[in-house]
Amino acid sequence: MKILPILSSILCTAWASPTPPEKPYTNPLLPGWNSDPSCVHAADHNDTTFCVTSTFIAFPGLPVYASQDLQTWKLASNAFNRPSQIPGLRETTNQQGGLYAATLRYRGGKFYVIVSFLGPSTRGLLFTSVDPFRSEAWSEPVEFDVVGIDPDLFWDDEDDGGDGKVYVTSADDQRIQQYSLDLETGETGPAVDLWNGTGGVSPEGPHVYKRDGWYYLLIAEGGTEVDHAVTMARSRKRTGPWEPCPHNPVLTNRDTTQYFQTVGHADLFQDGNGSWWAVALGTRSGPEWVTYPMGRETVMAPATWAEGEWPVIEPVRGQMQGPLPRKDSRSLQDRGEGPFIKRPDRLDFAPGSAIPAHLVYWRYPKVDHFAVSPAGHPHTLRLTPAFANLSGDASFQPDDGITLIARRQTDTLFTYTVDVDFSPTVVDEEAGITLFLTQRQHVDLGIVLLESARGELTPSLRLRAEGRGNYEGDIPTKTIELSREWLKKPIRLGIRAVSDETYEFFARSKGRSETVLGSVDAKVVSGNTGKFTGEWALLR
Ligand SMILES: *[C@@H]1O[C@H](CO)[C@@H](O)[C@H](O)[C@H]1NC(C)=O
Ligand SMILES: *[C@@H]1O[C@H](CO)[C@@H](O)[C@H](O)[C@H]1NC(C)=O
Ligand SMILES: *[C@@H]1O[C@H](CO)[C@@H](O)[C@H](O)[C@H]1NC(C)=O
Ligand SMILES: CC(=O)N[C@H]1CO[C@H](CO)[C@@H](O)[C@@H]1O
């Protein structure tokens, strides 16, 4: 199979650096499915900011992105990159389970990623690394008894009036709870209730910060849908009592007509110049919240946080401006494993190369089902069909594996093509491309062997969908029998987003004109079983 996808503390001292002038920028910051961001600035890593986002059951997972200008982001590594780190992913059937809402922190030269793994059971996992630009440098996780979801990591420093212990703050049972964690052994202390929020459903996504003698607790409320909001409380003591912020919610787009909705699940960080920023998740859906194939993306808003005061975060808009660092991420060019994430791809799987770090599988792959440039076929990726299709049938076990390798949709408008060299020999055998949200929701264009009306086995092109998401109309299935001419050469299969609401599926044999098989409404891959994930344009 030949594959050619073309895709498109504010320092109040005399030595404080001057704040750079305001510069315009656009959201999303990390386009495509990049929900639940958590970011940290590492001054002694060349003033680089790092963020981690959610990947649920995709593998590799927990991507760590790096930037120096807060605009150009590069995939530095994947904190979750080998099955030994989380054997239980093999048995995770829930399409919205797995790994989400991690917290990234940096301290004493070490990076920490703490997360709940929702697999056969719910476990807390803590990954560490001293080299965020290398996936392999991420540790095997220290496991701990997590209380619920969305763990945060906070050092209650003695020289800042604390008890010197490390605390995890997480969400369970409609409240935010906190307990100590031994970073070496994973031993946890008793959980205490911190805060229930201001009354919204699902208080979650907590982060704790200490400033000017106050413990600040930032949380998400309202559920990660159109009522999503960020609220805050503070206390002189780590365990409360908590005083809610008088201008809660500190960040939300609910009850607005904004394109960016569901804004919430925020984290705050301070860049090298002392400027504060909030990152959060947002969905480009408008208030209708019906068409959103890109899923939940990472957005950023400038913030100010005066001494002894509450932070003030600007509402999230598509076009914003703020004191962006005057650095240049180009110095990251040769660092890390993945690409600058807004660049188009042209992948040719050169002999001896690895599968690019930004491509993902659904759970663990059968490694030998994905061969880069096998003997006699340089510059190709050979996929071996799995027994099950992308949906899996009733007897499908997650560890049977589906042959799927995917790239995030990072642009609303794009063209994606793959040159497929495949001659099916068994009835129903199929290979092609897919627009994939979950195993229950995807639109597939494949080359498949079908029995014709005349009873003959005929190679055909077939467009069909599994699931319907938020779409209510008829979803057409289209089948075209392929003549011998088509089969002599690789067939180029493609998906084109003709608008942010419509995908067109097409095919072309070399020297022939393009055949459009049909258009599919983006609502098909919005909502329902993939409410919390986002779109992948894929090959399989
Ligand atoms: C800082 O950047 C230089 C030049 O790119 C690189 O050699 C060095 O390793 C970087 N330091 C860290 C801590 O990343
Ligand atoms: C917080 O929520 C928990 C669980 O629902 C409840 O038991 C508790 O009474 C609530 N606390 C307050 C102060 O409302
Ligand atoms: C997947 O395979 C199952 C079982 O063979 C079949 O019922 C289903 O229609 C197939 N779905 C797709 C989208 O290929
Ligand atoms: C670390 C950092 O970003 N420093 C910048 C702070 O702002 C000044 C003025 O724009 C820049 O010169 C520094 O490079």
XYZ file of C-alpha atoms and ligand atoms in Angstrom:
596
model
C 0.000 0.000 0.000
C 1.455 3.315 -1.040
C 0.458 6.224 1.047
C 0.816 9.914 0.321
C -1.412 11.965 2.564
C -1.204 15.654 1.669
C -2.843 17.742 4.340
C -2.968 20.037 4.227
C 4.585 36.343 39.341
C 4.421 39.440 38.091
C 7.878 40.286 39.310
C 7.703 43.538 41.198
C 11.413 43.921 41.562
C 13.936 46.144 39.907
C 15.097 43.355 37.601
C 11.674 42.517 36.169
C 11.792 42.166 32.384
C 9.680 44.651 30.499
C 6.381 43.229 29.302
C 6.435 42.799 25.539
C 3.925 44.832 23.535
C 0.534 43.286 22.776
C 0.419 41.189 19.647
C -2.614 39.720 17.897
C -3.086 35.965 17.740
C -5.834 33.526 16.905
C -7.451 30.598 18.657
C -7.409 27.672 18.788
C -3.886 27.431 20.113
C -3.591 23.679 19.626
C -6.028 22.902 16.786
C -7.918 19.640 16.489
C -8.749 17.285 19.276
C -6.567 18.626 22.137
C -8.873 18.747 25.144
C -8.170 19.395 28.836
C -4.884 21.259 28.357
C -2.421 21.685 31.196
C 0.677 23.814 30.633
C 3.810 24.854 32.467
C 6.647 27.242 31.712
C 10.192 25.959 32.213
C 12.601 28.905 32.478
C 15.691 26.714 32.606
C 14.625 24.848 29.479
C 15.394 27.839 27.308
C 12.197 29.570 28.424
C 10.030 26.932 26.806
C 6.359 26.342 27.641
C 5.053 22.774 27.555
C 1.448 21.525 27.409
C -0.165 18.110 27.665
C -3.626 17.182 26.311
C -6.022 14.225 26.486
C -5.987 11.196 24.206
C -8.477 8.745 25.791
C -7.792 5.314 24.203
C -5.592 6.532 21.343
C -1.975 5.367 21.376
C 0.607 6.825 21.690
C -1.015 9.237 24.134
C -0.559 12.265 26.383
C 1.217 14.372 23.746
C 3.598 16.958 25.176
C 3.811 20.098 23.010
C 6.548 22.742 23.268
C 6.679 26.408 22.264
C 8.803 29.461 22.952
C 6.543 32.084 21.386
C 3.250 30.526 22.625
C 2.156 30.454 18.984
C 4.143 27.851 17.131
C 3.859 24.504 18.830
C 5.852 21.374 18.218
C 5.046 17.858 19.336
C 8.001 17.236 21.689
C 7.160 13.716 22.868
C 4.358 11.402 23.916
C 4.461 10.742 27.674
C 2.551 7.499 27.062
C 4.481 5.701 24.353
C 4.868 1.991 25.202
C 2.441 -0.728 26.287
C 4.482 -1.597 29.409
C 3.417 1.772 30.859
C -0.313 0.870 30.832
C -1.022 -2.818 30.099
C -4.716 -2.260 30.947
C -5.315 -0.201 27.799
C -5.618 -3.544 25.978
C -8.887 -4.267 27.769
C -10.374 -0.784 27.649
C -13.565 -0.942 25.617
C -15.155 2.389 26.576
C -14.530 4.717 23.632
C -14.502 7.662 26.081
C -12.328 5.912 28.699
C -8.556 5.685 28.900
C -6.455 8.750 29.685
C -7.813 12.243 30.041
C -7.363 15.515 31.910
C -3.733 15.144 32.946
C -1.812 17.856 34.807
C 1.690 18.829 33.658
C 4.069 20.358 36.196
C 7.814 21.149 36.255
C 9.955 21.257 39.335
C 13.636 20.870 40.125
C 14.538 19.945 36.561
C 11.856 17.253 36.319
C 8.551 17.168 34.432
C 5.548 15.442 36.000
C 2.416 14.221 34.207
C -0.295 13.009 36.582
C -3.489 11.419 35.249
C -6.339 9.032 35.991
C -6.474 5.974 33.767
C -10.057 4.833 33.234
C -9.503 1.263 32.149
C -10.682 -2.039 33.630
C -10.399 -0.145 36.941
C -9.552 3.514 37.688
C -5.890 4.050 38.639
C -3.797 7.136 39.275
C -0.601 7.293 37.225
C 2.396 9.600 37.618
C 4.939 9.828 34.772
C 8.205 11.762 35.116
C 10.928 12.865 32.721
C 14.004 15.071 32.683
C 13.920 15.229 28.877
C 10.496 16.227 27.522
C 11.818 16.062 23.958
C 12.228 12.302 24.016
C 9.277 9.901 24.447
C 11.484 7.113 25.770
C 12.698 9.344 28.601
C 9.203 9.296 30.158
C 9.201 6.851 33.080
C 7.073 3.850 33.783
C 4.274 5.358 35.899
C 4.118 5.306 39.688
C 0.617 3.972 40.408
C -1.568 5.342 43.164
C -5.123 5.131 44.494
C -6.658 8.102 42.753
C -9.950 9.532 43.993
C -11.958 9.915 40.798
C -10.672 11.905 37.846
C -8.608 14.945 36.787
C -5.751 14.805 39.341
C -3.658 17.942 39.960
C -0.199 17.927 41.557
C 0.733 20.614 44.109
C 3.856 21.035 46.289
C 2.921 22.646 49.612
C 6.341 24.193 50.196
C 7.645 24.732 53.722
C 9.401 27.959 52.772
C 5.992 29.211 51.624
C 4.260 28.315 54.876
C 3.213 24.786 53.867
C 3.866 21.369 55.382
C 6.382 20.274 52.721
C 4.150 17.493 51.368
C 2.899 16.932 47.845
C -0.862 16.920 47.304
C -3.146 15.508 44.672
C -6.433 17.327 44.143
C -9.047 15.491 42.097
C -12.766 15.265 41.361
C -15.195 12.596 42.482
C -18.772 12.396 43.700
C -19.680 16.021 42.808
C -16.854 17.523 44.877
C -13.163 18.330 44.837
C -11.025 16.271 47.196
C -7.374 16.386 48.225
C -4.847 13.904 49.646
C -1.080 13.628 49.996
C 0.990 11.567 47.568
C 4.429 10.027 48.030
C 6.010 10.617 44.618
C 8.299 7.587 44.985
C 5.998 4.919 46.395
C 2.580 6.139 45.274
C 1.308 5.951 48.851
C -1.598 8.334 49.434
C -2.941 9.957 52.595
C -6.593 10.338 53.652
C -8.789 12.401 51.310
C -10.408 15.571 52.585
C -13.215 17.489 50.880
C -12.111 20.886 49.594
C -14.927 22.581 47.683
C -18.067 21.734 45.717
C -17.901 24.729 43.428
C -20.590 27.363 43.030
C -23.444 24.978 42.331
C -22.804 23.887 38.735
C -22.887 20.171 37.930
C -19.675 18.153 37.746
C -17.126 20.216 39.655
C -13.896 18.846 38.160
C -10.575 19.689 36.525
C -9.036 21.247 39.664
C -5.682 23.016 39.822
C -4.113 24.483 42.961
C -1.783 27.510 42.981
C -0.201 29.307 45.906
C 0.328 33.070 45.683
C 0.846 35.864 48.212
C -0.066 33.621 51.127
C -3.309 32.354 49.506
C -4.134 28.882 48.241
C -6.140 29.320 45.023
C -8.338 26.515 43.750
C -9.367 26.700 40.097
C -12.022 24.244 38.889
C -14.381 23.528 35.986
C -18.139 23.365 36.507
C -21.272 22.893 34.470
C -20.134 19.793 32.564
C -17.915 19.917 29.500
C -20.753 21.118 27.236
C -22.290 24.542 26.557
C -22.665 25.328 30.290
C -18.962 24.757 30.892
C -17.311 27.392 33.110
C -14.232 28.018 35.224
C -14.647 29.089 38.835
C -12.232 29.867 41.662
C -12.007 29.941 45.423
C -9.199 30.796 47.803
C -8.172 30.154 51.372
C -5.398 31.069 53.787
C -5.233 27.377 54.697
C -4.704 24.468 52.333
C -7.880 22.713 53.454
C -10.164 25.760 53.603
C -12.491 27.342 54.491
C -12.825 28.538 50.888
C -13.923 31.953 49.834
C -15.433 31.919 46.305
C -14.178 34.517 43.852
C -16.663 37.450 43.728
C -16.481 37.516 39.910
C -17.122 33.815 39.281
C -17.164 32.341 36.753
C -13.695 33.636 35.956
C -13.967 32.214 32.425
C -16.883 30.935 30.329
C -18.645 31.448 26.999
C -21.992 30.066 28.159
C -25.075 32.105 27.288
C -23.170 33.764 24.445
C -23.476 33.498 20.670
C -19.723 32.940 20.292
C -18.291 30.465 17.777
C -16.057 29.121 20.569
C -18.287 27.322 23.059
C -17.789 24.883 25.982
C -14.868 26.989 27.230
C -13.652 25.520 30.493
C -11.235 23.116 32.131
C -8.539 25.767 32.440
C -4.992 25.904 33.735
C -2.914 29.045 34.432
C 0.749 29.617 33.813
C 3.193 32.487 33.813
C 5.613 32.965 30.920
C 9.254 34.069 31.053
C 8.251 37.727 31.262
C 5.877 37.143 34.138
C 2.746 37.473 31.965
C -0.117 35.192 32.981
C -2.058 33.059 30.500
C -5.041 30.766 30.788
C -5.370 27.709 28.593
C -8.700 25.913 28.383
C -10.667 23.658 26.098
C -13.166 25.113 23.653
C -15.329 23.836 20.807
C -15.910 25.641 17.527
C -19.621 24.903 17.367
C -21.518 28.113 17.945
C -24.260 28.022 20.595
C -26.194 25.407 18.560
C -23.444 22.910 19.519
C -24.471 20.498 16.786
C -21.663 20.585 14.203
C -18.218 20.250 15.760
C -16.143 17.566 14.064
C -12.891 19.066 15.384
C -13.990 18.215 18.916
C -12.574 20.011 21.919
C -9.495 22.087 21.107
C -7.003 24.042 23.230
C -7.610 27.807 23.426
C -5.572 30.491 25.205
C -6.487 33.839 26.794
C -4.311 36.491 28.461
C -4.745 36.997 32.185
C -3.635 39.482 34.825
C -3.089 38.560 38.428
C -2.212 41.473 40.719
C -0.640 40.837 44.111
C -3.158 39.641 46.676
C -5.972 39.798 44.098
C -7.963 37.355 42.018
C -6.803 36.612 38.487
C -8.724 38.271 35.677
C -8.929 36.231 32.459
C -10.097 37.679 29.158
C -13.036 35.858 27.555
C -12.001 33.450 24.794
C -12.464 34.710 21.253
C -11.121 33.610 17.894
C -9.027 36.755 17.560
C -7.250 37.959 20.661
C -4.180 39.890 21.620
C -1.684 39.694 24.431
C 1.951 40.194 25.427
C 3.293 37.208 23.546
C 6.934 36.434 24.297
C 9.278 37.849 21.717
C 10.928 34.517 21.255
C 11.064 32.370 18.231
C 10.041 28.722 18.294
C 12.216 28.067 15.258
C 14.987 27.142 17.675
C 12.867 24.069 18.452
C 13.224 22.925 14.844
C 15.628 20.115 15.619
C 14.250 19.229 19.014
C 11.587 16.703 19.855
C 10.046 13.917 17.859
C 7.001 15.326 16.123
C 6.282 18.127 13.661
C 5.224 21.722 14.194
C 1.562 20.971 14.593
C 0.088 23.510 12.180
C 2.221 22.418 9.244
C 0.757 20.306 6.466
C 2.028 16.754 6.117
C 3.421 14.873 3.207
C 4.335 11.429 4.473
C 6.257 8.963 2.359
C 7.469 6.422 4.917
C 11.106 6.399 3.811
C 13.077 3.178 4.299
C 14.479 3.009 7.809
C 12.162 5.718 9.151
C 9.861 5.311 12.124
C 6.127 5.869 12.004
C 5.741 9.628 12.657
C 5.151 10.503 16.324
C 1.917 12.403 15.601
C 0.136 9.432 14.047
C -1.942 7.339 16.409
C -3.582 3.957 16.710
C -6.781 3.026 18.490
C -5.450 1.182 21.567
C -2.305 -0.849 20.906
C -1.474 -1.871 17.335
C -0.400 -5.313 16.240
C 3.074 -3.985 15.520
C 3.758 -6.193 12.485
C 0.513 -5.034 10.852
C 2.190 -1.672 10.165
C 5.426 -2.045 8.162
C 7.390 0.943 6.884
C 8.948 0.312 3.442
C 8.825 -3.500 3.503
C 11.214 -5.369 1.167
C 10.613 -4.391 -2.449
C 8.212 -1.569 -1.572
C 10.232 1.490 -0.535
C 8.347 4.621 0.516
C 5.217 2.789 1.461
C 3.420 1.815 4.623
C 2.137 -1.746 4.449
C -0.975 -2.411 6.486
C -2.133 -5.952 7.174
C -5.930 -6.135 7.366
C -7.306 -7.139 10.750
C -10.041 -9.734 11.054
C -12.481 -7.135 12.342
C -13.490 -3.935 10.583
C -13.194 -0.575 12.338
C -16.423 -1.106 14.256
C -15.607 -4.608 15.426
C -18.349 -7.247 15.470
C -20.028 -8.808 18.496
C -17.209 -11.266 19.154
C -14.547 -8.568 18.822
C -12.112 -8.337 21.728
C -10.315 -5.015 22.057
C -6.932 -6.715 21.959
C -7.768 -8.327 18.574
C -6.657 -4.999 17.170
C -8.124 -2.924 14.380
C -5.845 -1.889 11.528
C -6.159 1.851 11.872
C -3.521 4.558 11.843
C -4.652 8.143 12.028
C -3.771 11.788 11.905
C -5.681 14.458 13.849
C -7.783 16.807 11.776
C -6.066 20.112 12.545
C -7.688 22.368 9.925
C -11.369 22.959 9.261
C -10.595 23.069 5.521
C -8.196 20.471 4.195
C -7.527 17.878 1.537
C -6.310 14.466 2.600
C -5.311 11.792 0.127
C -3.764 8.358 0.317
C -2.539 6.273 -2.625
C -3.809 2.784 -1.963
C -2.417 -0.279 -3.740
C -4.808 -3.055 -2.835
C -6.498 -5.909 -4.667
C -8.922 -7.684 -2.360
C -9.114 -11.437 -2.888
C -11.722 -12.477 -0.313
C -15.293 -11.263 -0.210
C -15.757 -8.251 2.114
C -11.996 -7.733 2.412
C -11.505 -3.957 2.515
C -8.842 -1.242 2.805
C -9.152 2.507 2.529
C -9.541 5.726 4.429
C -11.901 6.867 7.133
C -13.121 9.892 8.969
C -13.087 8.449 12.448
C -14.482 9.703 15.729
C -14.918 6.401 17.574
C -15.456 2.753 16.658
C -19.183 3.536 16.746
C -18.953 6.657 14.563
C -16.926 6.807 11.368
C -17.321 7.323 7.621
C -15.304 4.920 5.455
C -14.228 4.983 1.830
C -12.752 1.624 0.899
C -11.740 -0.691 -1.893
C -13.703 -3.843 -1.151
C -14.528 -7.137 -2.863
C -18.304 -7.437 -3.201
C -20.649 -9.876 -4.873
C -22.370 -8.124 -7.772
C -26.003 -8.520 -8.831
C -24.722 -11.007 -11.425
C -23.225 -13.074 -8.635
C -19.648 -12.206 -9.547
C -16.994 -11.109 -7.096
C -16.191 -7.554 -8.095
C -13.678 -5.111 -6.654
C -15.620 -1.982 -5.769
C -15.321 1.398 -4.178
C -17.683 1.790 -1.246
C -18.600 4.805 0.864
C -20.528 4.083 4.029
C -20.959 5.306 7.568
C -21.218 3.734 10.990
C -23.285 5.771 13.423
C -24.964 9.115 12.727
C -23.900 11.416 15.591
C -25.963 14.618 15.580
C -27.161 14.078 11.982
C -30.814 13.297 11.398
C -31.056 12.768 7.628
C -30.320 9.735 5.479
C -26.703 8.742 5.190
C -26.123 7.437 1.691
C -24.134 4.312 0.967
C -22.531 4.434 -2.455
C -20.898 1.563 -4.291
C -19.097 1.754 -7.633
C -17.817 -1.328 -9.408
C -14.225 -0.943 -10.509
C -13.196 -1.802 -14.036
C -9.864 -3.497 -14.770
C -8.408 -0.126 -15.764
C -8.793 1.162 -12.212
C -7.001 -1.792 -10.687
C -3.778 -1.580 -12.689
C -2.401 1.260 -10.583
C -2.721 2.522 -7.042
C -5.972 4.333 -6.438
C -5.879 7.716 -4.788
C -8.574 7.958 -2.112
C -9.342 11.337 -0.630
C -11.351 13.387 1.795
C -11.835 17.094 1.270
C -13.473 19.411 3.774
C -15.337 21.689 1.373
C -16.655 23.735 4.296
C -16.513 23.375 8.052
C -19.772 21.426 7.777
C -19.230 19.085 4.814
C -16.736 16.429 3.854
C -16.482 15.206 0.274
C -15.119 11.719 -0.442
C -13.420 11.093 -3.778
C -11.256 8.609 -5.674
C -9.017 8.809 -8.693
C -6.952 6.335 -10.663
C -3.817 7.711 -12.287
C -4.617 9.396 -15.589
C -8.339 9.435 -14.941
C -10.564 12.160 -13.685
C -11.766 12.297 -10.137
C -14.895 10.466 -9.040
C -16.798 11.991 -6.142
C -18.553 9.265 -4.202
C -20.525 11.574 -1.991
C -20.661 14.290 0.616
C -21.163 13.673 4.292
C -22.458 16.148 6.837
C -19.956 16.833 9.635
C -22.758 16.251 12.158
C -22.266 12.531 11.520
C -18.912 12.785 13.279
C -20.078 15.288 15.942
C -21.424 14.340 19.366
C -22.965 11.078 20.530
C -20.317 8.397 21.211
C -17.514 10.843 20.512
C -18.740 13.883 22.376
C -15.455 14.299 24.138
C -13.024 13.324 21.428
C -12.470 14.849 18.000
C -11.985 13.965 14.419
C -9.256 11.899 12.884
C -8.697 11.653 9.180
C -7.268 8.253 8.755
C -6.032 5.424 6.799
C -6.752 1.868 7.513
C 18.678 25.114 25.027
O 18.874 25.270 23.614
C 20.156 24.823 23.148
C 20.241 25.160 21.689
O 19.118 24.700 20.998
C 20.301 23.320 23.417
O 21.548 22.872 23.019
C 20.113 23.065 24.934
O 20.133 21.668 25.167
C 18.789 23.637 25.404
N 18.661 23.454 26.829
C 17.640 22.793 27.381
C 17.665 22.658 28.886
O 16.740 22.357 26.733
C -20.543 18.819 48.792
O -20.971 17.673 48.053
C -21.039 16.489 48.832
C -21.362 15.345 47.887
O -22.459 15.645 47.085
C -22.077 16.657 49.945
O -22.094 15.485 50.740
C -21.691 17.861 50.803
O -22.695 18.110 51.773
C -21.503 19.114 49.921
N -20.959 20.195 50.750
C -21.496 21.387 50.763
C -20.811 22.404 51.647
O -22.493 21.671 50.111
C -18.351 -4.388 10.593
O -18.451 -5.795 10.712
C -19.680 -6.233 11.274
C -19.588 -7.746 11.484
O -19.111 -8.384 10.351
C -20.821 -5.826 10.338
O -22.055 -6.228 10.903
C -20.812 -4.317 10.159
O -21.773 -3.931 9.206
C -19.446 -3.828 9.692
N -19.489 -2.371 9.724
C -18.733 -1.585 8.968
C -18.954 -0.105 9.068
O -17.883 -2.012 8.222
C 11.891 35.355 28.640
C 11.292 36.372 27.737
O 10.357 36.117 27.024
N 11.841 37.573 27.798
C 11.361 38.660 26.991
C 10.535 39.625 27.832
O 10.145 40.730 27.046
C 11.231 41.482 26.531
C 10.656 42.735 25.850
O 9.791 42.387 24.832
C 12.060 40.617 25.601
O 13.159 41.338 25.121
C 12.532 39.377 26.346
O 13.157 38.495 25.464
